Coordinates of C-alpha atoms in Angstrom, one line a residue:
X1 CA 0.0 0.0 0.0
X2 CA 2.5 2.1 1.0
X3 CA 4.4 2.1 -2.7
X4 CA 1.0 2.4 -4.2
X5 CA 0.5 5.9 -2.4
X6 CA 4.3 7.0 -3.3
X7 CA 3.4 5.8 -6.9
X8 CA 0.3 7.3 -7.1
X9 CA 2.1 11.3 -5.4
X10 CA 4.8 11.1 -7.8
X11 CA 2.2 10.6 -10.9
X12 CA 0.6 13.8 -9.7
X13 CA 3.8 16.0 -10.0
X14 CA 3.4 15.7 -13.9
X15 CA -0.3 15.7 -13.9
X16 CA -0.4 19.4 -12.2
X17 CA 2.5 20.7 -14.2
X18 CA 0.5 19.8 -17.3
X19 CA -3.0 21.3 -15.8
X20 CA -1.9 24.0 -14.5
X21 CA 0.9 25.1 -18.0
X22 CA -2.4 24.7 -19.8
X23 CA -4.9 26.3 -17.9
X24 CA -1.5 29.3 -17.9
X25 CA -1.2 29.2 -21.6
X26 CA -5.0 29.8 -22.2
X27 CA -5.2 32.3 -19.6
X28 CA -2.2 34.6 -20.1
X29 CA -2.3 33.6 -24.0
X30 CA -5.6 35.4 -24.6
X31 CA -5.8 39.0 -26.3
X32 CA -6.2 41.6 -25.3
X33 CA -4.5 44.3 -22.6
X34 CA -4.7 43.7 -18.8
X35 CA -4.3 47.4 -17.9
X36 CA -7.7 47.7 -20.4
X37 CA -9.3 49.5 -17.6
X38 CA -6.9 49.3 -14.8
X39 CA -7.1 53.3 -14.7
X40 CA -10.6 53.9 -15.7
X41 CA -11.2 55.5 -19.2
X42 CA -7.8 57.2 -19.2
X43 CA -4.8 55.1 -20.6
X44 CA -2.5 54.6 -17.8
X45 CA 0.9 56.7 -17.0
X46 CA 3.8 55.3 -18.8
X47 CA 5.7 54.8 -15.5
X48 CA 2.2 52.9 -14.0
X49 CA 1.8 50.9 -16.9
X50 CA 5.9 49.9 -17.1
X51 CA 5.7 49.0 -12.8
X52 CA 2.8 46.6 -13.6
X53 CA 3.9 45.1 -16.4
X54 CA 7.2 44.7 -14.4
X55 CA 5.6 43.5 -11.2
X56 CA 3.3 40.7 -13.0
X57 CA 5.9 39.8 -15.2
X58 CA 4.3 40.4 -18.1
X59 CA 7.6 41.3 -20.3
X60 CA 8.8 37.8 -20.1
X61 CA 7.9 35.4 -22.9
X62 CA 5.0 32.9 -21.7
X63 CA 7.7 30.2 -21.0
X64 CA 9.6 32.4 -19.0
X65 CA 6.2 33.5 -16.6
X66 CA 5.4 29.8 -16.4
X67 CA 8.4 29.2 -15.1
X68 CA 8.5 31.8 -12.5
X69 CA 5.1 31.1 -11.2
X70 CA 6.0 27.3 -10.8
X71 CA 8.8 28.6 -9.2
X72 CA 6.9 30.7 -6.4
X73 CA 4.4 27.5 -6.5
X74 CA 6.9 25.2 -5.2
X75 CA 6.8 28.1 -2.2
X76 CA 3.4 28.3 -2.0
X77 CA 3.1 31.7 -3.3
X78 CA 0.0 31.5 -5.8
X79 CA 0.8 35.4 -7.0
X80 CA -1.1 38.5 -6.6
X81 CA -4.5 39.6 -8.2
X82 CA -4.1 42.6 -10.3
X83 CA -5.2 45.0 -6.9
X84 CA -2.0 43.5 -5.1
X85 CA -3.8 41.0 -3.2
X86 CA -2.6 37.6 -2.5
X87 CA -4.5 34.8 -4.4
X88 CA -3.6 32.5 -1.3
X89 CA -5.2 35.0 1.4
X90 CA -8.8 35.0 -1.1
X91 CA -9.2 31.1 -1.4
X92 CA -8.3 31.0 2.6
X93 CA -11.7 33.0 3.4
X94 CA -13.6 31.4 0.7
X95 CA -12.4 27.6 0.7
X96 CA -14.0 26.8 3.8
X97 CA -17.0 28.0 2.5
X98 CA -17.3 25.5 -0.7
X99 CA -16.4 22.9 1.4
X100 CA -18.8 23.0 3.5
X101 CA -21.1 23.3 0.7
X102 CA -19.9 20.4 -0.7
X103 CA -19.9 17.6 2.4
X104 CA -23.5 19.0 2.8
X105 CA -24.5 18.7 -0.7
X106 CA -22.4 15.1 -0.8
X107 CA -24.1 14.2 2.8
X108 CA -27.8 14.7 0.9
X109 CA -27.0 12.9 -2.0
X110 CA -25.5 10.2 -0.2
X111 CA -28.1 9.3 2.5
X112 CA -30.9 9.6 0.3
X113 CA -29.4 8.1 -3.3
X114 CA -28.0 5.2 -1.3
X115 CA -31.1 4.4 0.6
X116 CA -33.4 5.2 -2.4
X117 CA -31.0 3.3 -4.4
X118 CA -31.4 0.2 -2.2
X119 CA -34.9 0.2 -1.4
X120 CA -35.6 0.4 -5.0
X121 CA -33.1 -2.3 -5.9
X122 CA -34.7 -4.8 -3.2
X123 CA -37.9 -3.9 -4.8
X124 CA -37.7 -4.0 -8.1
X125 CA -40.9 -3.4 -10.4
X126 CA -43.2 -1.8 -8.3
X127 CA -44.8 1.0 -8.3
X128 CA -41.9 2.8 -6.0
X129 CA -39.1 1.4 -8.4
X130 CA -40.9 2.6 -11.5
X131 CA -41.7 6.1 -9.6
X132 CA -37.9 6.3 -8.8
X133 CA -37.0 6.0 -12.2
X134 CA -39.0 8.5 -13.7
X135 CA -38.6 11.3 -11.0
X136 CA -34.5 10.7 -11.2
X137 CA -34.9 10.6 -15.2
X138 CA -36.9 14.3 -14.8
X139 CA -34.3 15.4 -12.1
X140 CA -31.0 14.6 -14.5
X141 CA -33.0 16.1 -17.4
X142 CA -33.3 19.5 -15.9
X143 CA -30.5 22.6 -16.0
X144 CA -29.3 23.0 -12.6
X145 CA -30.2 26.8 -12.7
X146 CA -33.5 26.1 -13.5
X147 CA -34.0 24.0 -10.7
X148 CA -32.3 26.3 -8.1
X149 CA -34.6 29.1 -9.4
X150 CA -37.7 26.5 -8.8
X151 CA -36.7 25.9 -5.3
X152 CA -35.4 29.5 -4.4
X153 CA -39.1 30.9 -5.3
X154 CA -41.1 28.3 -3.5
X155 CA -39.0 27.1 -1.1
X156 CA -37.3 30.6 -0.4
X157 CA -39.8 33.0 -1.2
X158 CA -43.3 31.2 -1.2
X159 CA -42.8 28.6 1.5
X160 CA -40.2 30.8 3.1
X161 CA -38.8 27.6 4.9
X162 CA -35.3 28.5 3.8
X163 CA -33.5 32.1 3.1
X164 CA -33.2 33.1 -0.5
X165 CA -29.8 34.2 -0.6
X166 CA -27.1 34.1 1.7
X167 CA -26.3 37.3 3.1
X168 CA -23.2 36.9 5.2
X169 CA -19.6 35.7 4.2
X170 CA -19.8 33.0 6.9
X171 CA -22.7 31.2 5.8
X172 CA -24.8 29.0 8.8
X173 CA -25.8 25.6 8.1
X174 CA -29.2 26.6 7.7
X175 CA -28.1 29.1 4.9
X176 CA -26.3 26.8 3.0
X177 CA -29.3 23.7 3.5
X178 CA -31.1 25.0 0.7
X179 CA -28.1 25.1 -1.7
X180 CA -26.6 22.2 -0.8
X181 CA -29.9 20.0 -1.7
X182 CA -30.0 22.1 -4.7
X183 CA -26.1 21.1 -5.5
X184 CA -26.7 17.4 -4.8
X185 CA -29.9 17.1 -6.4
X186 CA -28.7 16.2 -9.7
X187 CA -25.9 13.7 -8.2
X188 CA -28.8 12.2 -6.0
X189 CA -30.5 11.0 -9.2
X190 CA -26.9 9.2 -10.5
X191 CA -26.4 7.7 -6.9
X192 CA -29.8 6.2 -6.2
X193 CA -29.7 4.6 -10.0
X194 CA -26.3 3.8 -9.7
X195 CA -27.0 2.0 -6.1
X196 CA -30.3 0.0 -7.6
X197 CA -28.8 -0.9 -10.8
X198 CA -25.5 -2.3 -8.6
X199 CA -27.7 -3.8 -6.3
X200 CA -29.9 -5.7 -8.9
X201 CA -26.9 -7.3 -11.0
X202 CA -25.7 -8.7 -7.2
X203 CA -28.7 -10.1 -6.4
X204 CA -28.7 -12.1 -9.3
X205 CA -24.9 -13.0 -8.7
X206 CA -23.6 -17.0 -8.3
X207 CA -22.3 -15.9 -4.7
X208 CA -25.1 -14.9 -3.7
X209 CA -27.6 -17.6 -3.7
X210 CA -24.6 -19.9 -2.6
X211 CA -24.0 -17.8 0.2
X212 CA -27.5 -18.3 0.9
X213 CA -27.5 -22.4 0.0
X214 CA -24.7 -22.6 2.6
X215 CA -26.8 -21.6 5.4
X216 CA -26.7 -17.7 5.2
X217 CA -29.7 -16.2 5.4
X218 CA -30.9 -13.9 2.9
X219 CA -30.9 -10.8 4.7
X220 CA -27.8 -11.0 6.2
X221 CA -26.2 -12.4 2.6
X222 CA -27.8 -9.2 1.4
X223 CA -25.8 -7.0 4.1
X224 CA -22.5 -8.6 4.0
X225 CA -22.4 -9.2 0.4
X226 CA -23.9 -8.1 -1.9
X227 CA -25.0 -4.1 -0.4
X228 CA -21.1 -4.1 -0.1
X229 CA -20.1 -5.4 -3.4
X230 CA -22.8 -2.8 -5.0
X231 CA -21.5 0.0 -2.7
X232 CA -18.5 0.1 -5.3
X233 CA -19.2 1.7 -8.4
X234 CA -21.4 4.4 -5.8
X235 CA -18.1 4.9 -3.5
X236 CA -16.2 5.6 -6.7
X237 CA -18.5 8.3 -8.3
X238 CA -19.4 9.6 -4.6
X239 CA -16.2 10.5 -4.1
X240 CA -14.9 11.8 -7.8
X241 CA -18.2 14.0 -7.4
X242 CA -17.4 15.3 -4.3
X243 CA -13.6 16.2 -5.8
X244 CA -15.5 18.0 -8.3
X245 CA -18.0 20.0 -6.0
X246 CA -15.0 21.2 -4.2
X247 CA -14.1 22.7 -7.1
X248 CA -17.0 25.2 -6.9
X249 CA -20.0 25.0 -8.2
X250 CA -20.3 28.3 -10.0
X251 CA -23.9 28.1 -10.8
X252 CA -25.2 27.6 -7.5
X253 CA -22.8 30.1 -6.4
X254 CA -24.0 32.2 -8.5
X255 CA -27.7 32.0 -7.9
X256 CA -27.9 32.2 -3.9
X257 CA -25.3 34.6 -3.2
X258 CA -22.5 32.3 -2.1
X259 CA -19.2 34.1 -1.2
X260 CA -17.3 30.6 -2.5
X261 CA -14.6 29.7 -5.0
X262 CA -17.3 29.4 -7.9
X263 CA -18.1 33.0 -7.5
X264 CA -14.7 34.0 -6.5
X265 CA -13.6 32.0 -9.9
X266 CA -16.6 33.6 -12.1
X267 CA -15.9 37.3 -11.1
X268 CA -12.1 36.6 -12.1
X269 CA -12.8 35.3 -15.4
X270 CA -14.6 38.2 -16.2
X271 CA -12.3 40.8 -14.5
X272 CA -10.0 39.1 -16.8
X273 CA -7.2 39.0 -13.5
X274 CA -5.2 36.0 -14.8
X275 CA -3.3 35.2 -11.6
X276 CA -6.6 34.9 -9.4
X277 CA -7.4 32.3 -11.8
X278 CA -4.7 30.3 -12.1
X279 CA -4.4 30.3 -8.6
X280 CA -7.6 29.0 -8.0
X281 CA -7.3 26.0 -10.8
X282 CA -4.2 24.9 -9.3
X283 CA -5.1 24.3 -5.7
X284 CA -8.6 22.7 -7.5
X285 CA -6.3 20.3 -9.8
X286 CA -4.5 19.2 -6.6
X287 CA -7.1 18.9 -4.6
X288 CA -9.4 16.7 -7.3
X289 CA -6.1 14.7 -7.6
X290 CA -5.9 14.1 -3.4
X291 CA -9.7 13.2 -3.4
X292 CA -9.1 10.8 -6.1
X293 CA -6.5 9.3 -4.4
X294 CA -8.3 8.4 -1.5
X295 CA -11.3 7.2 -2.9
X296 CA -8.9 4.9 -4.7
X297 CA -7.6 3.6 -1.5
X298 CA -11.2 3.5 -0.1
X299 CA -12.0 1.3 -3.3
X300 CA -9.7 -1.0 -2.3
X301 CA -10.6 -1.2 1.0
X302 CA -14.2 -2.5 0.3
X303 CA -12.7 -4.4 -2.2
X304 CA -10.4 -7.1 -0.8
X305 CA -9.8 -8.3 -4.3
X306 CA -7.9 -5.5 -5.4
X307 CA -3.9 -5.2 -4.2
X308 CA -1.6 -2.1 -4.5
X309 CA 1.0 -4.0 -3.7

């Protein structure tokens, strides 16, 4: 195990050098003049303009900034934003935020999809299966703006069971509720389908009715075998999901106020401040690749089968 996990770091150093020269290369490659606007309709003083240029590197050829900025990433310097603000000190206040939008939103997708998932699975064909089916089919076929807007007007403003918007940059666990479900809604319909269409194929597995001609009853063959066998392929997108949601969800972010990294990383796409960007795609890219990497190990946990040997 231990090689696996030195394997598996070392494959990552290439991984975010790749990522992250791209995501550079796009960003810092694009037309167009980052002072555009820096001192409002006025072009900016020759000796203002030379200084930032100067201070952001942006004299060097796009090798050479590359270079530099892995060099200060190695540090743990992230750079600036164009208004002389650290990129590290912004994701610090707003980090915590999407994270705990994310285990909420992962906690709501996983105790409901799971136990819709199984119920379904153990009763396949009825009218609750077949209900399942259709409402996840509806779910995964609607935008997920559309269905935060739904649930922000009745929920928020009809009902008025949860806030519309959040209104403070530490967001309560009440403020975030409605988000969350809103967030996991659309991975809730993949996990319960996911769970009843894992479960089904292992209730028709060979193990399983021998397990159950060897004395075992068939509850408890269910619970030892084949819920854990089925738990699987819903461990692995659980957790590749929730790698993803802490990458911000920019929509939901968007629509209820959320002082996160998806808003943080829309408003600096559009400011067009290339360091507050690649800032924040790096320290996503690692953190996606850390996530993965334990739901790998995780994987093989449940699965004795598997070696990393």
């Amino acid at each position: 195990m231990g090689t696996y996990i030195i394997r598996r770091l070392l494959q990552m150093i290439p991984v975010i050098l790749g990522a992250t020269f791209l995501i550079f290369t796009m960003v810092f490659a694009l037309p167009g003049d980052p002072l555009a606007g820096k001192c409002g309709e006025r072009p900016c003083p020759p000796a203002y303009a030379a200084e930032f240029r100067e201070r952001y590197n942006l004299n060097d050829p796009l090798p050479v900034q590359y270079a530099k900025y892995v060099s200060n990433l190695v540090q743990g310097d992230l750079g600036e934003t164009t208004n002389g603000i650290p990129v590290l000190d912004q994701l610090k206040t707003r980090y915590p935020v999407t994270a705990k939008l994310a285990l909420m939103a992962i906690a709501f997708e996983a105790i409901i999809g799971i136990f819709v998932g199984v119920l379904t699975g153990i009763r396949r064909g009825g009218f609750l299966d077949n209900l399942v089916l259709i409402s996840t089919l509806v779910v995964i076929s609607i935008p997920v703006f559309v269905i935060g807007g739904v649930s922000q007007y009745f929920l928020g403003v009809k009902l008025g069971w949860f806030p519309v918007t959040v209104t403070s940059s530490n967001p309560t666990f009440y403020e975030l509720m409605l988000p969350a479900m809103v967030l996991g809604s659309l991975s809730l319909a993949y996990v319960s389908r996911l769970m009843r269409t894992s479960l089904v194929e292992n209730l028709r597995a060979d193990y399983l009715r021998t397990a159950v001609a060897k004395g075992l009853t068939k509850r408890r063959a269910i619970g030892l075998h084949a819920l854990r066998n089925s738990m699987i392929p819903v461990i692995t997108f659980i957790g590749f999901d929730f790698g993803a949601l802490l990458g911000g969800a920019i929509v939901t972010e968007a629509i209820f106020n959320i002082p996160g990294i998806g808003g943080y990383l829309f408003r600096s796409i559009r400011a067009r401040d290339g360091a507050s960007v690649v800032g924040t795609v790096t320290v996503l890219v690692i953190v996606y690749l850390f996530v993965n990497l334990l739901v790998d190990l995780l994987y093989g946990l449940l699965d004795p089968r598997i070696s990393h040997d």
